[in-house]
Tab-separated table of C-alpha atoms in Angstrom:
chain	number	residue	atom	x	y	z
R	613	CYS	CA	46.189	14.190	237.474
R	614	TYR	CA	46.160	18.078	237.054
R	615	ARG	CA	42.890	19.810	237.306
R	616	PRO	CA	42.471	21.915	234.255
R	617	GLY	CA	40.989	24.642	235.612
R	618	PHE	CA	43.413	25.148	237.998
R	619	GLY	CA	44.917	28.957	238.337
R	620	GLY	CA	46.495	29.275	241.843
R	621	ALA	CA	45.062	31.299	244.509
R	622	GLY	CA	46.699	34.594	244.814
R	623	LEU	CA	48.653	34.361	241.458
R	624	SER	CA	48.738	36.624	238.692
R	625	THR	CA	47.551	33.952	236.405
R	626	ALA	CA	44.546	33.362	238.668
R	627	ASP	CA	43.905	37.191	238.820
R	628	ALA	CA	44.332	37.547	235.157
R	629	GLY	CA	41.614	34.733	234.403
R	630	LEU	CA	44.270	32.378	232.903
R	631	VAL	CA	44.718	28.523	234.151
R	632	ALA	CA	48.229	26.983	234.957
R	633	PRO	CA	47.329	23.264	235.983
R	634	GLU	CA	51.260	22.510	235.842
R	635	LEU	CA	51.495	24.694	238.908
R	636	GLN	CA	49.959	22.261	240.945
R	637	ILE	CA	52.907	20.273	241.625
R	638	THR	CA	55.236	23.509	241.834
R	639	THR	CA	55.348	24.571	245.840
R	640	ALA	CA	57.338	27.043	247.563
R	641	PRO	CA	59.502	23.961	249.355
R	642	ASN	CA	59.877	22.391	245.746
R	643	VAL	CA	61.640	25.648	244.491
R	644	ILE	CA	63.750	26.153	247.134
R	645	LYS	CA	64.782	22.634	246.970
R	646	TYR	CA	65.583	22.830	243.355
R	647	THR	CA	67.537	26.162	243.835
R	648	ASN	CA	69.787	24.495	246.437
R	649	PHE	CA	70.297	21.267	244.540
R	650	MET	CA	71.398	23.265	241.502
R	651	GLU	CA	73.454	25.619	243.685
R	652	ASP	CA	75.150	22.520	244.964
R	653	PHE	CA	75.830	20.476	241.712
R	654	THR	CA	76.734	23.569	239.801
R	655	LEU	CA	79.501	24.887	242.153
R	656	ARG	CA	81.339	22.188	243.170
R	657	ASP	CA	84.626	22.061	242.431
R	658	THR	CA	85.343	18.453	243.039
R	659	ASP	CA	84.017	14.672	241.237
R	660	VAL	CA	81.127	13.951	243.599
R	661	ASP	CA	79.119	10.784	241.905
R	662	GLY	CA	80.579	10.906	238.713
R	663	TRP	CA	79.803	14.518	237.872
R	664	ASN	CA	82.494	17.609	237.781
R	665	GLY	CA	81.304	20.248	235.936
R	666	GLN	CA	84.026	21.559	233.733
R	667	TYR	CA	82.513	24.585	232.281
R	668	GLU	CA	85.528	25.332	229.914
R	669	ASP	CA	83.704	26.874	227.126
R	670	GLU	CA	82.009	29.219	229.702
R	671	ILE	CA	85.264	29.950	231.487
R	672	ALA	CA	86.534	30.721	228.372
R	673	LEU	CA	84.120	33.372	227.888
R	674	ALA	CA	84.174	34.558	231.463
R	675	GLY	CA	86.222	37.777	230.768
R	676	ASP	CA	83.296	38.924	228.342
R	677	PRO	CA	80.198	39.412	230.221
R	678	ASP	CA	78.248	39.911	227.130
R	679	ALA	CA	79.509	37.101	225.036
R	680	LEU	CA	78.940	34.774	228.435
R	681	VAL	CA	75.516	35.723	228.834
R	682	GLU	CA	74.635	35.374	225.109
R	683	HIS	CA	76.557	31.598	225.205
R	684	LEU	CA	74.149	30.651	228.015
R	685	ASN	CA	71.074	32.129	226.597
R	686	LEU	CA	71.756	30.352	223.119
R	687	VAL	CA	72.770	26.790	224.686
R	688	TYR	CA	70.740	26.595	228.044
R	689	THR	CA	67.408	28.510	227.180
R	690	ALA	CA	67.625	28.125	223.218
R	691	GLY	CA	67.804	32.270	223.022
R	692	ARG	CA	64.413	32.715	225.043
R	693	MET	CA	66.034	34.736	227.971
R	694	ASP	CA	64.536	38.197	228.193
R	695	GLU	CA	66.477	41.386	228.577
R	696	ALA	CA	65.845	41.661	232.519
R	697	THR	CA	67.094	37.752	233.064
R	698	LYS	CA	69.987	38.973	230.634
R	699	THR	CA	70.855	42.007	232.828
R	700	ARG	CA	70.660	40.233	236.120
R	701	ILE	CA	73.092	37.614	235.105
R	702	ARG	CA	75.261	40.085	233.377
R	703	ASN	CA	75.525	41.959	236.712
R	704	VAL	CA	76.382	39.154	238.538
R	705	ILE	CA	79.292	38.409	236.483
R	706	GLU	CA	80.517	41.832	236.416
R	707	SER	CA	80.305	41.613	240.533
R	708	ALA	CA	82.564	38.602	240.462
R	709	PRO	CA	86.464	38.984	240.622
R	710	GLU	CA	88.101	38.872	237.503
R	711	ASP	CA	90.887	36.848	238.624
R	712	ASP	CA	88.283	33.803	238.836
R	713	PRO	CA	86.755	32.895	235.505
R	714	ARG	CA	85.740	29.716	236.972
R	715	ASP	CA	83.551	31.195	239.765
R	716	ARG	CA	82.384	33.725	237.435
R	717	ALA	CA	81.538	31.106	234.992
R	718	GLN	CA	79.847	29.046	237.830
R	719	LEU	CA	77.827	31.806	238.933
R	720	ALA	CA	76.514	32.497	235.506
R	721	VAL	CA	75.540	28.996	234.889
R	722	LEU	CA	73.770	28.948	238.398
R	723	MET	CA	71.921	31.999	237.590
R	724	THR	CA	70.590	30.391	234.108
R	725	VAL	CA	69.544	27.412	235.381
R	726	THR	CA	67.477	28.975	237.771
R	727	ALA	CA	66.073	31.429	235.332
R	728	ARG	CA	62.643	30.983	234.112
R	729	GLU	CA	63.446	30.597	230.831
R	730	PHE	CA	65.621	27.635	231.934
R	731	ILE	CA	62.900	26.068	234.247
R	732	THR	CA	59.924	26.013	231.702
R	733	GLN	CA	59.632	24.207	228.560
R	734	GLN	CA	57.813	25.820	225.589
């Protein structure tokens, strides 16, 4: 049960006089666990427990960072990525070797599924 007036001590929501009851279940260890799980899940190259991410569409776009970011924005976040998130993902794509499109695609997907626009529902 969420306390409706929860603002989270030391958070910008509380400082602004806002409430965020859902943050009662969001802890630093849980955020780290989620990120570690998504890294393992997204970057694996072999079939584990019936899952092997293929990322064909993303791999096809890996040579065009702008197109890949826009694809991820549409498919994973319903067009809600802000420019700062897009820029961070684009920079990571551009820093990965061009001769490894799967690596570029996987890194971009990982960054997308750990971005706030993916994690939060609206």
